[in-house]
Short mmCIF file of C-alpha atoms and ligand atoms in Angstrom, two decimals:
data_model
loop_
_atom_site.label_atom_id
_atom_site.label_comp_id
_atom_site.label_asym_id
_atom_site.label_seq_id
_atom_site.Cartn_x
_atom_site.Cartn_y
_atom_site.Cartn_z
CA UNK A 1 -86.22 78.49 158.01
CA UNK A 2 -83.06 80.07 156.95
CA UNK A 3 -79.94 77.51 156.23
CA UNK A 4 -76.41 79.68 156.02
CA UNK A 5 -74.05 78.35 153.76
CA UNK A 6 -72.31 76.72 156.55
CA UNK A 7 -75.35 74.93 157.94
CA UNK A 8 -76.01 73.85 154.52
CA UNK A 9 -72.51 72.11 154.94
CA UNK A 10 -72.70 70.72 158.05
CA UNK A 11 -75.51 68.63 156.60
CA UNK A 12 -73.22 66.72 154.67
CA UNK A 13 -73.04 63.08 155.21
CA UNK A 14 -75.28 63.63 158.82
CA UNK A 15 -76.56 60.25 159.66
CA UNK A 16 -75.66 58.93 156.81
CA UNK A 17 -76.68 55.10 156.45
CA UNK A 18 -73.72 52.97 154.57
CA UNK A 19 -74.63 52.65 150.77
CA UNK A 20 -73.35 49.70 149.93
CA UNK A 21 -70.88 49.94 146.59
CA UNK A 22 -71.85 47.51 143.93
CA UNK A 23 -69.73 45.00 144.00
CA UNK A 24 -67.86 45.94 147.32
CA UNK A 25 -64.60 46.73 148.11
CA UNK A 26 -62.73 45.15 145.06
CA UNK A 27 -65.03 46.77 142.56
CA UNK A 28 -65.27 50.17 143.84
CA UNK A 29 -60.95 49.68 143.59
CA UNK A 30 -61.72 48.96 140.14
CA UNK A 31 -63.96 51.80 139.87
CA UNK A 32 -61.91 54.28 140.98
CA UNK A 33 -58.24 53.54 140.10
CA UNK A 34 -58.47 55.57 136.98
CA UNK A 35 -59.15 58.46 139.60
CA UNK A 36 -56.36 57.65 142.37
CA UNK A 37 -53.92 57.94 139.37
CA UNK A 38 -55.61 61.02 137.84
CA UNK A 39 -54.87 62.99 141.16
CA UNK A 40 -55.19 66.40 139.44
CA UNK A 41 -58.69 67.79 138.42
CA UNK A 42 -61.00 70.99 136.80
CA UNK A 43 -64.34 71.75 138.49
CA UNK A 44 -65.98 74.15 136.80
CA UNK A 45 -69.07 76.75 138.45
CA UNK A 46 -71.28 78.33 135.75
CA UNK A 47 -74.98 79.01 135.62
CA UNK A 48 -76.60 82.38 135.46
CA UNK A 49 -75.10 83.15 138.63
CA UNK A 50 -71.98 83.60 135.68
CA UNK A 51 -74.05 86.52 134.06
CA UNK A 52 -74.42 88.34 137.36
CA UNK A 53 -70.39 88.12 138.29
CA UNK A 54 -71.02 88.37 142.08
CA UNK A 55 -70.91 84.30 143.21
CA UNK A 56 -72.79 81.72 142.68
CA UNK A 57 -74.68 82.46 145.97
CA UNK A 58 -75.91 85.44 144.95
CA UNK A 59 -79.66 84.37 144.53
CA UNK A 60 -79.35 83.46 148.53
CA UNK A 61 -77.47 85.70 149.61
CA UNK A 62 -78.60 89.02 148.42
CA UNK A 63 -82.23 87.50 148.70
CA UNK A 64 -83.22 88.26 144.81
CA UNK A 65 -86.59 86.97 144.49
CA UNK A 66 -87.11 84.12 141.74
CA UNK A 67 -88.79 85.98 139.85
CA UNK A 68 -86.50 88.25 139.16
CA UNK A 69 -83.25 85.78 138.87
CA UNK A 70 -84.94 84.10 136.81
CA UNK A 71 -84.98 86.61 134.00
CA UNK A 72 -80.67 86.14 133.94
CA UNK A 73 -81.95 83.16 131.62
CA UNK A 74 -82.80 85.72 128.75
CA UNK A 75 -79.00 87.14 129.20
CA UNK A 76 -77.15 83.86 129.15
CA UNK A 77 -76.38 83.38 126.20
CA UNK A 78 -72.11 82.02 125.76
CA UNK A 79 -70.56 81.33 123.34
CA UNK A 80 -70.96 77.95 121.32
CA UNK A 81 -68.67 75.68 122.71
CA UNK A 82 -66.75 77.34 125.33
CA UNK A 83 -65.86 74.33 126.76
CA UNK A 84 -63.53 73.52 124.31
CA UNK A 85 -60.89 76.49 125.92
CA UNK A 86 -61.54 75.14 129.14
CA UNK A 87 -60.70 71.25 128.15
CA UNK A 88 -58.06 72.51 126.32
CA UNK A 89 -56.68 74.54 129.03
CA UNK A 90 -57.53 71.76 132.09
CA UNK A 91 -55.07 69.09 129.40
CA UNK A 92 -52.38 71.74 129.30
CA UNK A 93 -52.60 72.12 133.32
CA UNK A 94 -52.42 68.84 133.86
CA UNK A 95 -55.63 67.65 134.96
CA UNK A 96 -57.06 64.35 133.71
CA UNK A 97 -60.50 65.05 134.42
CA UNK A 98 -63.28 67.62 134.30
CA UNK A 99 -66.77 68.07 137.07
CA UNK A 100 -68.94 70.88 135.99
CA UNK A 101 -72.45 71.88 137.41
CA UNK A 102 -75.06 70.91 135.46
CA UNK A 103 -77.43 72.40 138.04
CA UNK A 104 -76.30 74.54 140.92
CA UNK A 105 -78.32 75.66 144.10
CA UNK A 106 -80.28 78.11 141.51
CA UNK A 107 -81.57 75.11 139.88
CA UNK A 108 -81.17 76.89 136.06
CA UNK A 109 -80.02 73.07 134.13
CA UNK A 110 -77.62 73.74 131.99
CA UNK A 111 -79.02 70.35 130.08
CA UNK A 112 -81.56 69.17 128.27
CA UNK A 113 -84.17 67.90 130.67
CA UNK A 114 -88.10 67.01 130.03
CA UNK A 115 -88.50 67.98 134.09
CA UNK A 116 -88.68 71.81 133.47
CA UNK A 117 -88.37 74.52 131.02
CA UNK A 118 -85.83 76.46 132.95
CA UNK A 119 -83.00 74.70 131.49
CA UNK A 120 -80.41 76.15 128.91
CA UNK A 121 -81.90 74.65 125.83
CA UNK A 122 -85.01 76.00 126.24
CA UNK A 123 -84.38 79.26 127.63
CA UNK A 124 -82.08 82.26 125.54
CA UNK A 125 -79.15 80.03 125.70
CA UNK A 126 -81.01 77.36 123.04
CA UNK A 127 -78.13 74.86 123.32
CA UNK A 128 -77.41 72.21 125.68
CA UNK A 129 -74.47 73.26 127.09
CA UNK A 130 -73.61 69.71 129.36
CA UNK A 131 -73.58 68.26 125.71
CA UNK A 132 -71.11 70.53 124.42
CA UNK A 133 -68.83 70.30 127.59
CA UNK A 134 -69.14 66.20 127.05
CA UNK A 135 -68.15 66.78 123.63
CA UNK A 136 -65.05 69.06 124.80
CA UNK A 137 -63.86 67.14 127.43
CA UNK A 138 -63.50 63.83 125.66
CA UNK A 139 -62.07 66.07 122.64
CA UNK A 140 -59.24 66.31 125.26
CA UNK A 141 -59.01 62.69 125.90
CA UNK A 142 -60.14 63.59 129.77
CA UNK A 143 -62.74 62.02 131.95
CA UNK A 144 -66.14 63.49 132.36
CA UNK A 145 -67.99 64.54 135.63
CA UNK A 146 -70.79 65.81 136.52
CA UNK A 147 -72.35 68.09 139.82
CA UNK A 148 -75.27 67.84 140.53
CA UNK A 149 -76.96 70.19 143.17
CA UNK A 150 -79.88 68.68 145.23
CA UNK A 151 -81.01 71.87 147.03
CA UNK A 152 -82.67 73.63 144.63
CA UNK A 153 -83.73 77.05 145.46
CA UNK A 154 -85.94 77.74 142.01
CA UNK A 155 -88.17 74.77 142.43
CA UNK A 156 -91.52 74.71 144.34
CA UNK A 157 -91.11 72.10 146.05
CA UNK A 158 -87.51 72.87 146.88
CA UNK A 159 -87.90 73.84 150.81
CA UNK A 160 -91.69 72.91 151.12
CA UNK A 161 -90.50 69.30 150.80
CA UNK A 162 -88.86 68.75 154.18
CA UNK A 163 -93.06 69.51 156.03
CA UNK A 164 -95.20 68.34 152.78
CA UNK A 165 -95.44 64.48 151.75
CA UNK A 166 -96.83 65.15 148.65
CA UNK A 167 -94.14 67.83 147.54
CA UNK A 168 -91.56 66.01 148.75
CA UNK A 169 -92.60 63.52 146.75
CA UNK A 170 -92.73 65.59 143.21
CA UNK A 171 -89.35 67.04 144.26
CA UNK A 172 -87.89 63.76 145.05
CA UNK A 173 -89.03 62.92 141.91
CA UNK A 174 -87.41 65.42 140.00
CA UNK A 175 -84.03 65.14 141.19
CA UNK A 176 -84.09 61.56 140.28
CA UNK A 177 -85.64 62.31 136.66
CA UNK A 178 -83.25 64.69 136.09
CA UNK A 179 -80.09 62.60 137.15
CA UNK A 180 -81.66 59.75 135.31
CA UNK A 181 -81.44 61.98 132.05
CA UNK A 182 -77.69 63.07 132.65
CA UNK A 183 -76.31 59.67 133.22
CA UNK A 184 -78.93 58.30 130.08
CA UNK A 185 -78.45 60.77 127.96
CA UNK A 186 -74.58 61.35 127.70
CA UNK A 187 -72.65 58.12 126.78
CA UNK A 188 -70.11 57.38 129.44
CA UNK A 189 -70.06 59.84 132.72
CA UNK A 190 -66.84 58.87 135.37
CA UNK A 191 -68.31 60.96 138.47
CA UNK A 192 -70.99 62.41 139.47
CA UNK A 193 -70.49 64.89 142.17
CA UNK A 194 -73.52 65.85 144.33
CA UNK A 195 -74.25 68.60 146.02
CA UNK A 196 -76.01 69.70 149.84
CA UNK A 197 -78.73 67.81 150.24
CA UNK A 198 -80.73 70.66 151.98
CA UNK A 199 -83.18 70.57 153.51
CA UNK A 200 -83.67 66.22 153.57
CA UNK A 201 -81.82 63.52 154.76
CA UNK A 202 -80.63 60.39 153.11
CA UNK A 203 -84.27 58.75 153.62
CA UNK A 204 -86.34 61.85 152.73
CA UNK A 205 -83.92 62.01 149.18
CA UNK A 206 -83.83 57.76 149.17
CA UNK A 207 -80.70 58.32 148.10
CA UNK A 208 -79.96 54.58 148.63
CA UNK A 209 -82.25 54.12 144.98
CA UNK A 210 -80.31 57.45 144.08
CA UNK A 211 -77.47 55.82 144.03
CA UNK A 212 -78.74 52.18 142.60
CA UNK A 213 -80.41 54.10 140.20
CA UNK A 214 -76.54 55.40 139.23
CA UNK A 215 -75.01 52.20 139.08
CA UNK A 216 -77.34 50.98 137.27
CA UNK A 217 -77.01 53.34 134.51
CA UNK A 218 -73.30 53.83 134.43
CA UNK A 219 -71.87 50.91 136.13
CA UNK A 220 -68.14 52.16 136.32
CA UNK A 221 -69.34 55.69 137.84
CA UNK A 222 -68.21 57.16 141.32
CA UNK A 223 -70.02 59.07 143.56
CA UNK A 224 -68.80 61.67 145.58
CA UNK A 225 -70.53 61.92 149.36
CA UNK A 226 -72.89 64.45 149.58
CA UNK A 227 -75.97 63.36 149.19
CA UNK A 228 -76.01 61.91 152.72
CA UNK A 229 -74.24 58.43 152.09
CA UNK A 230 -70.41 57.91 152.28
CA UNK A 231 -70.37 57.42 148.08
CA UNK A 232 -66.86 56.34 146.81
CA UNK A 233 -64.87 59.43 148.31
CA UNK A 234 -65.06 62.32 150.77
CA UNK A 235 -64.75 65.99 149.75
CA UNK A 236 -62.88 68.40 151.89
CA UNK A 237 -63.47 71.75 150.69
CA UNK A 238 -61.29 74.71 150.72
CA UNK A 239 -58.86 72.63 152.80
CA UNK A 240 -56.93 69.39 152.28
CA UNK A 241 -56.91 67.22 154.75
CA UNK A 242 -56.69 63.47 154.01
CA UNK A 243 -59.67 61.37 154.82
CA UNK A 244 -59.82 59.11 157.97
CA UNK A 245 -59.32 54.88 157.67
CA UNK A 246 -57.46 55.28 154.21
CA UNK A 247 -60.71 56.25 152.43
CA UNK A 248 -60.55 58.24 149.29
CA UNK A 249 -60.89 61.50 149.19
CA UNK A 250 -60.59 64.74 146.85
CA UNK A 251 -59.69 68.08 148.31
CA UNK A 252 -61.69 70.95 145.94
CA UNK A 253 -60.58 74.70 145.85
CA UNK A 254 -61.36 78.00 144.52
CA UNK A 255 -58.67 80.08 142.49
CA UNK A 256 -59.66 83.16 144.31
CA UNK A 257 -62.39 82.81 146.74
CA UNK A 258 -65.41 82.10 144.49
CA UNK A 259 -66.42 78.92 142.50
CA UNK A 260 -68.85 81.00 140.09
CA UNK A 261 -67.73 84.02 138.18
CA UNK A 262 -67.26 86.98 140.48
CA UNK A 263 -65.66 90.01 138.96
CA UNK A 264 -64.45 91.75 141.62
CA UNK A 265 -62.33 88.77 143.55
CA UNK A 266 -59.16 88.75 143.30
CA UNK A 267 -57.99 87.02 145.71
CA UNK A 268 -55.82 84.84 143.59
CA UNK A 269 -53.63 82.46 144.73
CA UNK A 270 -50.47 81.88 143.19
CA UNK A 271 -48.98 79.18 140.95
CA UNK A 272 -46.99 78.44 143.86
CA UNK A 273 -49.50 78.10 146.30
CA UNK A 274 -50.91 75.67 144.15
CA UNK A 275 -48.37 73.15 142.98
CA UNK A 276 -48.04 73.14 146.71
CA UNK A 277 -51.49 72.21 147.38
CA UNK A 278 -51.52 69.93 144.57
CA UNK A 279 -48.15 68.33 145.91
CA UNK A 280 -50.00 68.11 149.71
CA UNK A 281 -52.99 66.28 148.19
CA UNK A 282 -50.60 64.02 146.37
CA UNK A 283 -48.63 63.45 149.70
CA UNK A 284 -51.04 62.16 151.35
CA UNK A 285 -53.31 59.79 148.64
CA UNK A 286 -55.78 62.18 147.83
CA UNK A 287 -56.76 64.47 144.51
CA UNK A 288 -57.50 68.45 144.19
CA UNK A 289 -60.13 69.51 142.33
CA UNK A 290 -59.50 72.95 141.20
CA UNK A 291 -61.80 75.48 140.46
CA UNK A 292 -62.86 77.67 137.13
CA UNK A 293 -65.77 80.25 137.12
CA UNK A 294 -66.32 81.50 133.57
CA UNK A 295 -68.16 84.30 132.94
CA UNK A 296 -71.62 84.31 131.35
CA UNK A 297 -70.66 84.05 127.78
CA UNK A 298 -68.19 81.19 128.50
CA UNK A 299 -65.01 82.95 128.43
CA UNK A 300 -62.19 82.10 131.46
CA UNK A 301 -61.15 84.87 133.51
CA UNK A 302 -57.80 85.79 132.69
CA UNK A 303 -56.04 85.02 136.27
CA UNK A 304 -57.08 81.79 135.98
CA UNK A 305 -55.33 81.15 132.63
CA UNK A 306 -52.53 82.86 133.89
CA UNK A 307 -52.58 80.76 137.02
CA UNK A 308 -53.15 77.24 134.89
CA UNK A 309 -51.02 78.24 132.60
CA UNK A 310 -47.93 78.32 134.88
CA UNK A 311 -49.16 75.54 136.67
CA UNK A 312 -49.23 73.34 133.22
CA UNK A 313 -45.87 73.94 132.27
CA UNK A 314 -44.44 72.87 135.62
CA UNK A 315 -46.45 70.10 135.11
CA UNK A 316 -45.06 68.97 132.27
CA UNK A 317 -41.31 67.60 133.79
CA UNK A 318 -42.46 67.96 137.51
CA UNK A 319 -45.88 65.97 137.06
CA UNK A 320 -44.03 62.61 137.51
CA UNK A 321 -44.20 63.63 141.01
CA UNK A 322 -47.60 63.99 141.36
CA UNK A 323 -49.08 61.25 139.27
CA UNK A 324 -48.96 57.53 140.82
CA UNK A 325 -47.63 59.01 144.15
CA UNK A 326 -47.39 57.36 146.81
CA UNK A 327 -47.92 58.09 150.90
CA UNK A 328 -44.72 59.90 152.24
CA UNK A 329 -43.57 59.54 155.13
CA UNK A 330 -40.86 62.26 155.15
CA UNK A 331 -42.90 65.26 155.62
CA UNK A 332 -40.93 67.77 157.47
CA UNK A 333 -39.37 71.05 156.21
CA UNK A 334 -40.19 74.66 156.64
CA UNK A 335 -38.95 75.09 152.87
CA UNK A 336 -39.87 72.52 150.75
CA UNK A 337 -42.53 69.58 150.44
CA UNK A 338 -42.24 65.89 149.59
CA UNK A 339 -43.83 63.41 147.49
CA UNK A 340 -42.68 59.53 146.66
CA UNK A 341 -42.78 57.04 144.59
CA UNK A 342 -40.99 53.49 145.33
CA UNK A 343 -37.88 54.47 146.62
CA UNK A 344 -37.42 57.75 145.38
CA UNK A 345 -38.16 60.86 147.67
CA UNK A 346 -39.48 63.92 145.68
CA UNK A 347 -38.22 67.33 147.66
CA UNK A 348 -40.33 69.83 146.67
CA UNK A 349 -38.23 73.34 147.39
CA UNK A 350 -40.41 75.96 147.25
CA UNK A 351 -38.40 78.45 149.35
CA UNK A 352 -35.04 78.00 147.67
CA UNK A 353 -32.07 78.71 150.36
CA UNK A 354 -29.21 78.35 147.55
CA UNK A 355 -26.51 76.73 147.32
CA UNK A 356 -26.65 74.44 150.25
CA UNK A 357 -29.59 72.71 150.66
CA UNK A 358 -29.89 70.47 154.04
CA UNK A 359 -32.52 68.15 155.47
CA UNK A 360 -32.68 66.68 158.86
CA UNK A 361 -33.70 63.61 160.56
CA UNK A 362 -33.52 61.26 157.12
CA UNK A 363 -33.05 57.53 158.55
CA UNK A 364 -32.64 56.01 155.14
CA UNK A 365 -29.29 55.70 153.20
CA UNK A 366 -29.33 58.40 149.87
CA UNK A 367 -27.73 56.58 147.30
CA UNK A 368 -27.83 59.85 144.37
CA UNK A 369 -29.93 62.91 143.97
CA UNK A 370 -30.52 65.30 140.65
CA UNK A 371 -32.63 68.13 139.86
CA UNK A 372 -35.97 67.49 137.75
CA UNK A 373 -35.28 70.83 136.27
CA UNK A 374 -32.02 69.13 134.56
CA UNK A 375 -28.23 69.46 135.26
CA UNK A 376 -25.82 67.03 136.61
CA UNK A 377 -26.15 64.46 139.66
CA UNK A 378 -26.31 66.54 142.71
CA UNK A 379 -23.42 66.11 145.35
CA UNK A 380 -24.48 65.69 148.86
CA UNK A 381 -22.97 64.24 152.16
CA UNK A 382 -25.01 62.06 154.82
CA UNK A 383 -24.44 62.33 158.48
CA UNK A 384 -26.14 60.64 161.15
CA UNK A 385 -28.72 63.37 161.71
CA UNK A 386 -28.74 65.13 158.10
CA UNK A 387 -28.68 64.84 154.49
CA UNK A 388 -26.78 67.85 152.62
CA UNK A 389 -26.93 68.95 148.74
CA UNK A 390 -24.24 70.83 147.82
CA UNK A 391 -23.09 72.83 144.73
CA UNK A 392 -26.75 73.83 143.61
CA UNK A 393 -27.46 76.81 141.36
CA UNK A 394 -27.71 80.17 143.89
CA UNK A 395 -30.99 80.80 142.64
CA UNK A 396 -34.33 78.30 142.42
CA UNK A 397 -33.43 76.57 138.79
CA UNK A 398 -37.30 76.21 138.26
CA UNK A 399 -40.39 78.45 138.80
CA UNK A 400 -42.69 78.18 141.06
CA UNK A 401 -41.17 75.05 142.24
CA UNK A 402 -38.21 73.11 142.04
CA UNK A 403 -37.99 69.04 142.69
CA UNK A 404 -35.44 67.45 143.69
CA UNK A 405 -35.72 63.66 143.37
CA UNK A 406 -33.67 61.74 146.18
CA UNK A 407 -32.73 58.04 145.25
CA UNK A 408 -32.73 55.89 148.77
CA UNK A 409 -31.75 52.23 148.91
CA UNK A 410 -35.69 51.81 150.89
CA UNK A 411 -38.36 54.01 151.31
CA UNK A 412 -37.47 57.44 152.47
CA UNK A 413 -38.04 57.70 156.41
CA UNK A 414 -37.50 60.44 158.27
CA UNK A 415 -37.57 60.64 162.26
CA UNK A 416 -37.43 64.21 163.53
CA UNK A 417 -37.95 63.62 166.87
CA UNK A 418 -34.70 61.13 166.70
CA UNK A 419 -32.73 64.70 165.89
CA UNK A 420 -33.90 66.46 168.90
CA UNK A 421 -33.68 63.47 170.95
CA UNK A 422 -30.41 61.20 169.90
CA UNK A 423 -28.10 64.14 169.09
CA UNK A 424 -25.21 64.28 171.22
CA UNK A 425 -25.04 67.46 173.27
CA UNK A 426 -21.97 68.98 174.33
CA UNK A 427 -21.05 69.36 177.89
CA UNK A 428 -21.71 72.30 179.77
C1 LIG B 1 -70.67 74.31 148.55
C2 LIG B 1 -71.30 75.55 148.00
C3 LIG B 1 -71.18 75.67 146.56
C4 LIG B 1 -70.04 75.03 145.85
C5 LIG B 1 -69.57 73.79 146.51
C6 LIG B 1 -68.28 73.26 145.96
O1 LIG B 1 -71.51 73.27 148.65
O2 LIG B 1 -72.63 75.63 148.36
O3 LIG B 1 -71.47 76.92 146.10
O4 LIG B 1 -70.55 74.59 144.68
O5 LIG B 1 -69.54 73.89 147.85
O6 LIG B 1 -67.75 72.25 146.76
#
């Protein structure tokens, strides 16, 4: 049977059966706060998809038999402890946590695992490379996650499982070994992020004693929702859009338009594009996981430094913003975003119109404004239908984006449709 990409994601979470979290409501809050706070995350795509430099679907896609993909094991062979430029870099950006694949739909581990020999210590490689990235991340002071994929396209029993008890079985086996080992064999692990769950369903995977078996081990974990149960949080991807019923939820993104190394993309997105995203996801409670693909021998394409790098130093006097925000209800410009916290609105310009700076429908009394970039207070005047800054710098004071935080005497409300509606017209 052939599964497209896109089937393989409209799988997730289909007829998925509650998993109860241990400890319920309150604990999984205690679980996760570190996270809610954290907002701002690396995921990280590398395997021996890395070596090839055409995306991590390769394998699938360009229908390489195993055989044959299999040899990429013999060529990967990184650096020792490339992770430590990626943690490095991830602290710099900003982002308080790290998710990298251990195994991806190629099913090449990059860990140490007594389930198979096609794993990175025991192939070329000779080094357990989920080791060395636990080692850099926590070198960093940053929190350690894990993907896990459950299809598995290298296995025997990978696809055979769905019509054969007995493989099933092994396979189902398997998977739980090896996520035993990861979350046994590693100290403390924060998340573990699974992966489609072709071609079974939450009973064929029993991924209700998957994820027992993960509490179990790491009682403070959180699990992501793909492996057919709602886990801790949901995972848009490639798109933010908050979660339904105030659940959690993490919105994860490519750079360009590849999670594994592929030389020839470069689709980039800007810095600007993603403070913006990052400022969205913030807006509305939930946390971006973005995307590095290194190359084979561990180093980061160069765009993506570039990218972070920018990214990290608006960060570092515009992050107060992101971190700890809270739901905004003023959400309407066609040149800047907004974040809050408490009573003070975060405008995030990132068209700058100059001098002048107006925004309409604000129902809450401004009480001062400044620029997070520095300066003086910022003079404005507040009508009935508008709020406008005046006597700004001509040109955008910060790059890519430039915040300016709005003091209000309550939380920041804004009513567009009260401008259209309540305005007084003139007479014809
Ligand atoms: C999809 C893709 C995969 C990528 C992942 C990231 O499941 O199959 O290549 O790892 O999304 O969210």
């Amino acid at each position: 049977m052939h599964i497209s990409r896109r089937d393989c994601l409209g799988l997730m979470g289909a007829g998925a059966a509650l998993a109860a979290a241990p400890g319920g409501d309150a604990d999984r809050e205690r679980r996760m706060q570190w996270w809610h706070d954290a907002r701002f995350g690396m995921f990280i795509h590398w395997g021996l998809y890395s070596v090839l430099g055409r995306h991590e679907w390769a394998m699938e896609e360009e229908g390489i038999p195993v055989a044959e993909y299999q040899l990429l094991a013999n060529r990967f062979t990184p650096q020792p402890n490339a992770a430590r430029a990626w943690a490095r870099l991830a602290r710099q950006a900003g982002q308080k946590y790290m998710v990298m694949t251990t195994k991806h739909h190629e099913g090449f581990c990059l860990f140490n695992t007594q389930h198979t020999d096609y794993c990175a210590p025991k192939q070329a490689c000779g080094r357990d490379l989920v080791k060395e990235f636990v080692e850099a991340v926590r070198g960093e002071g940053l929190r350690v996650g894990f993907y896990h994929s459950l299809m598995d396209w290298h296995h025997p029993d990978g696809a055979r499982c769905l019509h054969d008890e007995a493989a099933r079985r092994r396979f189902v086996d398997y998977v739980h070994g090896e996520i035993r080992e990861l979350l046994t064999n590693y100290g403390k692990i924060d998340v573990l992020w699974y992966d489609v769950a072709w071609p079974l369903d939450a009973a064929g995977w029993e991924s209700e004693k998957m994820n027992k078996m993960v509490f179990d081990l790491q009682p403070d974990i959180i699990v992501n929702n793909r492996n057919q149960l709602p886990g801790d949080f949901s995972t848009p991807e490639q798109e933010i859009s908050a979660a339904k019923g105030g659940r959690a939820w993490e919105s994860c993104m490519t750079m360009n338009d590849s999670w594994g190394y592929q030389a020839a993309d470069d689709a980039w997105k800007t810095p600007k594009q993603i403070v913006r995203n990052l400022a969205l996801c913030a807006r509305d409670g939930g946390n971006y996981l973005l995307n590095i693909g290194p190359r084979g021998d561990g180093s980061i394409p160069e765009d993506s430094v570039r990218i972070l790098t920018a990214v990290g130093r608006w960060m570092e006097h515009n992050g107060q913003t992101i971190y700890q925000a809270q739901p905004c209800r003023v959400r309407s410009s066609e040149f800047a975003g907004f974040t809050r916290k408490g009573n003070t609105l975060y405008m995030h310009v990132h068209f700058w119109p100059g001098e002048t700076l107006a925004l309409g429908g604000v129902k809450t009394k401004v009480l001062s404004a400044r620029l997070l970039a520095g300066g003086p207070p910022v003079e404005f005047e507040q009508e009935q239908f508008r709020v406008r800054f005046k006597g700004l710098p001509k040109h955008a004071p910060d790059d890519p984006v430039t915040v300016l935080a709005i003091e209000c005497d309550s939380e920041p409300v804004q009513d567009t449709g009260a401008v259209r509606r309540d305005r007084p017209r003139l007479n014809a």
